XYZ file of C-alpha atoms in Angstrom:
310
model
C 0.000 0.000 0.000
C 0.872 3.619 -0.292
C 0.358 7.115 1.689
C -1.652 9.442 0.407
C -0.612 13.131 1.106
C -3.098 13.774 3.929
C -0.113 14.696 6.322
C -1.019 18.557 6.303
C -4.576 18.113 7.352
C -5.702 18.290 11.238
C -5.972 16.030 13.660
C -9.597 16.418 14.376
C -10.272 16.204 10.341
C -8.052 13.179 10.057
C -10.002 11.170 13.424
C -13.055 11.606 12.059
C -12.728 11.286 7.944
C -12.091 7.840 5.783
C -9.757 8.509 2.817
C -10.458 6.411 -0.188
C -6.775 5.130 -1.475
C -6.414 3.598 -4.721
C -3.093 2.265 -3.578
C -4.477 0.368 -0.283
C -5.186 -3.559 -0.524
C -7.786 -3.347 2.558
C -9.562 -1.084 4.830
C -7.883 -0.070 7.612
C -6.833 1.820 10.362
C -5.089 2.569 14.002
C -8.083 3.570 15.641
C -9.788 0.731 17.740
C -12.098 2.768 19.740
C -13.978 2.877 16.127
C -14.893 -1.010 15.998
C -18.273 -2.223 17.006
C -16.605 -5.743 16.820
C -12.666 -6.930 16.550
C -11.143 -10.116 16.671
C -7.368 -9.845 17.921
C -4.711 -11.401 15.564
C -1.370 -12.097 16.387
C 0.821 -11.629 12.934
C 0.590 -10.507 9.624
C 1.890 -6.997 8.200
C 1.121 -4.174 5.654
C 3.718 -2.519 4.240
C 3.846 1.422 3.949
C 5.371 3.631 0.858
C 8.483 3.816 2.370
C 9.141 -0.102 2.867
C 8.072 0.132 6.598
C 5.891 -2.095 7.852
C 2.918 -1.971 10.704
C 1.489 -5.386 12.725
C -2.017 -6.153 12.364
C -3.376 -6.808 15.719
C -6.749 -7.302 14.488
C -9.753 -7.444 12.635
C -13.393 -6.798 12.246
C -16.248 -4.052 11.594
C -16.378 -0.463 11.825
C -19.831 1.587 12.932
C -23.011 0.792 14.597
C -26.525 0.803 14.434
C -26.866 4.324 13.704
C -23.657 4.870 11.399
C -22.851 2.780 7.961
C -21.045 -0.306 8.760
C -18.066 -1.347 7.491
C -16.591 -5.014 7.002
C -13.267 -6.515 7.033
C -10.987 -3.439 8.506
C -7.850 -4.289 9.653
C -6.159 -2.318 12.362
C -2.131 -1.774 12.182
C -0.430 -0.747 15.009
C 0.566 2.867 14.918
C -1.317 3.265 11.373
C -2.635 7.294 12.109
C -4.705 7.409 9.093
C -8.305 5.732 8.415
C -7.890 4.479 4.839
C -11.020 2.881 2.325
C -9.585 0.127 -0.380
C -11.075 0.921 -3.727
C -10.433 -2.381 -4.894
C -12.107 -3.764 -2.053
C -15.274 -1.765 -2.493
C -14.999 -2.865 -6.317
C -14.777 -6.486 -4.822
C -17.957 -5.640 -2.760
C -19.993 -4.875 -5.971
C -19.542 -0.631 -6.128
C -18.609 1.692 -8.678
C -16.458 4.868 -7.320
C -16.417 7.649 -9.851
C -13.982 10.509 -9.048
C -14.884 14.322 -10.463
C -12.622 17.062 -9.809
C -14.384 18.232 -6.383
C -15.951 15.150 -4.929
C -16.226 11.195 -5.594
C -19.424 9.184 -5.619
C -19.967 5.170 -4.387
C -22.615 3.864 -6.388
C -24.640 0.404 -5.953
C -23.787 -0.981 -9.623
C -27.266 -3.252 -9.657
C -29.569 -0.139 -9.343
C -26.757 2.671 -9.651
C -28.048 4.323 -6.498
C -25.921 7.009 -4.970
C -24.664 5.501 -1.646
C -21.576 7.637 -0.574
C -20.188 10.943 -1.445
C -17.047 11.960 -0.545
C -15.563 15.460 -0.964
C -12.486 16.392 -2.142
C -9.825 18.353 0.371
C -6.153 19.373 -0.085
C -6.040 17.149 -3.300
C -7.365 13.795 -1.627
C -11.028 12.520 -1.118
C -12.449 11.487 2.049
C -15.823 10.526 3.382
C -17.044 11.170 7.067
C -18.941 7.968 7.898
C -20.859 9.004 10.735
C -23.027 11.306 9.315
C -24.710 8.176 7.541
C -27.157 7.040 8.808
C -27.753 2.981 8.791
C -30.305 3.201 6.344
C -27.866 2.089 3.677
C -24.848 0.020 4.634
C -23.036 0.605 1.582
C -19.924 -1.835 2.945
C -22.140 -4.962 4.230
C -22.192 -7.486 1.504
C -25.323 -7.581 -0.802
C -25.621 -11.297 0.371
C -25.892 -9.699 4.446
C -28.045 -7.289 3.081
C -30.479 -9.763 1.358
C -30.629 -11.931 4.093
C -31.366 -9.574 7.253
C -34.548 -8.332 5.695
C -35.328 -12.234 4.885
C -35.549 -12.283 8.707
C -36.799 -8.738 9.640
C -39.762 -9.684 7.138
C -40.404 -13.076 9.363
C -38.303 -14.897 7.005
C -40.569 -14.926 3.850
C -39.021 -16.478 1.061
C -36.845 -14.790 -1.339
C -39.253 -14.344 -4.167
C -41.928 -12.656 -2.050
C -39.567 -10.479 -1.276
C -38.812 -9.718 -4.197
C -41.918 -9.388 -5.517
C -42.520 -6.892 -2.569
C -39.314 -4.870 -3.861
C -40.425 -4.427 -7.596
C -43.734 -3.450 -6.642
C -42.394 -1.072 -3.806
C -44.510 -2.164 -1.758
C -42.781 -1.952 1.766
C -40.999 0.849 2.647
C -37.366 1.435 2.920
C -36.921 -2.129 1.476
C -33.528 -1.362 -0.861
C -33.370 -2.030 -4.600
C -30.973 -5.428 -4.633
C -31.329 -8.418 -5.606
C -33.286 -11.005 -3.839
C -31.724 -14.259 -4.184
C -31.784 -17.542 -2.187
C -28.196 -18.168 -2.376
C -27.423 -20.303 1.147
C -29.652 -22.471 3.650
C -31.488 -20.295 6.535
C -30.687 -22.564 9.885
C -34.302 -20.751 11.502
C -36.120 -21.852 8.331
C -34.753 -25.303 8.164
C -35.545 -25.854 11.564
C -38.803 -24.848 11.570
C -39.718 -26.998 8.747
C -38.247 -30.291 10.177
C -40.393 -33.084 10.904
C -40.268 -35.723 13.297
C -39.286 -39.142 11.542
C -42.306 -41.282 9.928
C -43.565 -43.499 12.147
C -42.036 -47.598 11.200
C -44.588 -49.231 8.164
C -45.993 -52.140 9.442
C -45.926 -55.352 7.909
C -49.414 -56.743 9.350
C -52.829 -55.401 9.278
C -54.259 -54.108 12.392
C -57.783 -54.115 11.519
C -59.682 -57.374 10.720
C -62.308 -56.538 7.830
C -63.192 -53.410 5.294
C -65.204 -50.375 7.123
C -63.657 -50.934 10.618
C -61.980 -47.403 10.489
C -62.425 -45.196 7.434
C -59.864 -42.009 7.143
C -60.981 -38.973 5.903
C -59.743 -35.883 4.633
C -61.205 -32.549 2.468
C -59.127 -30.697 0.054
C -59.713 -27.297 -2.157
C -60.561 -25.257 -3.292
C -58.498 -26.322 -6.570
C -58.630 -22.619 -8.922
C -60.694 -24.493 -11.979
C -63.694 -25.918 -10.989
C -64.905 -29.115 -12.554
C -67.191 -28.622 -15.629
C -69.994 -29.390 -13.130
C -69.288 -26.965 -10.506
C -67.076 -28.832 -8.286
C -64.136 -27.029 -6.230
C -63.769 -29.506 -3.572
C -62.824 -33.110 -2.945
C -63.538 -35.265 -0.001
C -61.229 -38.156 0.348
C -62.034 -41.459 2.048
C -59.785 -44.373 2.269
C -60.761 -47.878 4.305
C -57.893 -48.988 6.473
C -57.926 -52.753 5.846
C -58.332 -52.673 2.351
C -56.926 -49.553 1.436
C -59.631 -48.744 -1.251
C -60.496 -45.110 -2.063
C -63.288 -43.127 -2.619
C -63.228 -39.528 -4.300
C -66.452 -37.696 -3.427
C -66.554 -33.932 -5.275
C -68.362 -31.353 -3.498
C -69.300 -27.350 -4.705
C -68.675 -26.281 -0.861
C -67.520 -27.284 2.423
C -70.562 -27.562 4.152
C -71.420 -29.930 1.626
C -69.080 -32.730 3.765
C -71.726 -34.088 5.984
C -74.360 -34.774 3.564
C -72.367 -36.227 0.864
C -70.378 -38.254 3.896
C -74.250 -39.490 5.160
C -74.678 -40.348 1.245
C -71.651 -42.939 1.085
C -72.792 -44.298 4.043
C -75.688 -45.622 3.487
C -74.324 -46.858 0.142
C -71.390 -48.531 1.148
C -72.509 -50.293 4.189
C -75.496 -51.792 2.469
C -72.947 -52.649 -0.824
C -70.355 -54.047 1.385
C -72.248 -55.969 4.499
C -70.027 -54.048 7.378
C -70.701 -51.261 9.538
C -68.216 -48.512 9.821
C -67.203 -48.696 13.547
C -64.281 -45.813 13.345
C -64.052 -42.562 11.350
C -60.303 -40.578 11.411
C -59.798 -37.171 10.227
C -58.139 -33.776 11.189
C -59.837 -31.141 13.216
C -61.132 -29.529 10.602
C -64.280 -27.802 10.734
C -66.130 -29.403 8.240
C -65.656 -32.528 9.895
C -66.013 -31.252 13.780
C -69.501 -29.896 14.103
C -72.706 -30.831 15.260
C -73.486 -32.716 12.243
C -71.128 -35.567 12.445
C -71.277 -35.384 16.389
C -74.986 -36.732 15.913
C -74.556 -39.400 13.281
C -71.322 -40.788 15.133
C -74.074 -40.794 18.815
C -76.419 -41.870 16.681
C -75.460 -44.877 14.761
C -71.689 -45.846 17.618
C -69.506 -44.691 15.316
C -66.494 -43.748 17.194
C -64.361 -40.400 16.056
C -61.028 -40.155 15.892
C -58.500 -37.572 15.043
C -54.699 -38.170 13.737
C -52.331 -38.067 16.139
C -50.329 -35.152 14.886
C -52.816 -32.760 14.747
C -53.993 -33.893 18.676
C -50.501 -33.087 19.868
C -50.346 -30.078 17.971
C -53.161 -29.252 19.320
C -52.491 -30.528 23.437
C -48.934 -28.918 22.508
């Protein structure tokens, strides 16, 4: 790396300014009290313009939740300069243009204005801290992307991008949305507990002992006679199926009363056991009188009861 010729300026301007250096391999500086979070390191050098070299005793980021953070800053022992890597920002995915009185840091996906720095006594410098957090021009895109996957309760990538090209949330930056690495909080929420072992014997001893049951729809094209809805049945010891279709929900019980009456007298059994979920169409007052009624006994999977007692 190389000095820039900052030496004439103040001390105060010098504490409190970043000067972008074309000649500098990383972001650095001498100033600890300016990390929100460093990791010691014991070795490694930079070497100045005139063949000296300073220690790195550490690394990290610079800023906090107020000011624009940035990432990967060494400090160098005895280094009295704070000093931005172009090449690094370039490596971070920004364009710097230089004009004769100030420079610009641009976002080159959406060539939004991030940083301006101004030029002083023939060098260019930025003051951090009067950004706010609002844009984080030194955080990785990939950092970016994936804190407002969790401040939006971790919706999936292309909602959220959909909610970006429609600007419909506010403050939501212009970058690219993309589901580039495995969320541990979403993978854990969507684990399962292992399937239970198949059995190699049948538990119940003739068709219609326990019948399970399940709804599901609306499906977006309705049948060419109206239907939306289907109402699953499948016996246990046989494993046969029935389809019913249904128009609406509340349709359930009457169509369920139907097949009753039809399979019972075409088979010779009585149904003795009816599973299903707690869904409403199937826990009302309805099928609470036909299962008093006639001794049919209800039962519920046992995921959704400990979901439920859970």
């Amino acid at each position: 790396m190389c000095f820039m010729a900052i030496d004439d300026l103040d001390e105060g301007s010098k504490k409190d300014k970043w000067f972008l250096d074309s000649g500098c391999s990383r972001h650095m500086t001498g100033d600890e009290s300016k990390f929100a979070f460093l990791t010691k390191r014991n070795g490694g050098y930079v070497t100045f313009r005139d063949n000296a070299k300073g220690r790195i005793i550490g690394q990290g980021n610079i800023g906090n939740d107020t000011s624009s953070l940035i990432k990967s800053v060494l400090l160098v022992d005895g280094l009295n300069h704070n000093l931005l890597s172009i090449s690094q920002l370039c490596d971070k995915g920004f364009k710097v243009i230089f004009e004769a009185s100030h420079c610009i840091i641009k976002d080159i996906q959406n060539t939004k204005t991030i940083f301006m720095g101004h030029r002083c006594d023939n060098v260019y410098a930025i003051n951090i801290s009067k950004y706010d957090g609002h844009d984080r021009c030194f955080s990785s895109m990939h950092d970016q992307s994936w804190l407002w996957h969790r401040r939006l309760g971790h919706a999936n990538m292309d909602l959220i991008s959909q909610l970006n090209k429609d600007e419909l949330v506010k403050g939501l930056p212009k970058i690219n949305f993309q589901k580039d690495k495995v969320c541990e909080a979403c993978q854990m929420g969507k684990q399962i507990k292992n399937s239970f072992k198949n059995k190699n014997f049948i538990s119940k001893t003739r068709p219609l002992e326990l019948l399970h049951m399940d709804l599901s729809g609306p499906s977006r094209t309705p049948s060419l006679g109206g239907k939306s809805y289907a109402l699953v049945i499948v016996d246990d010891f046989s494993r046969y199926t029935w389809v019913l279709f249904l128009s609406q929900k509340n349709e359930a019980f009457y169509e369920f009363s139907k097949f009753c009456n039809k399979v019972q007298n075409e088979k010779g059994f009585t149904i003795t056991c009816i599973r299903s979920d707690h869904g409403r169409e199937f826990e009302n007052i309805d099928f609470e009188d036909y299962s008093n009624e006639y001794g049919v006994n209800k039962k519920f999977r046992l995921l959704e009861l400990l979901n439920k007692m859970g």
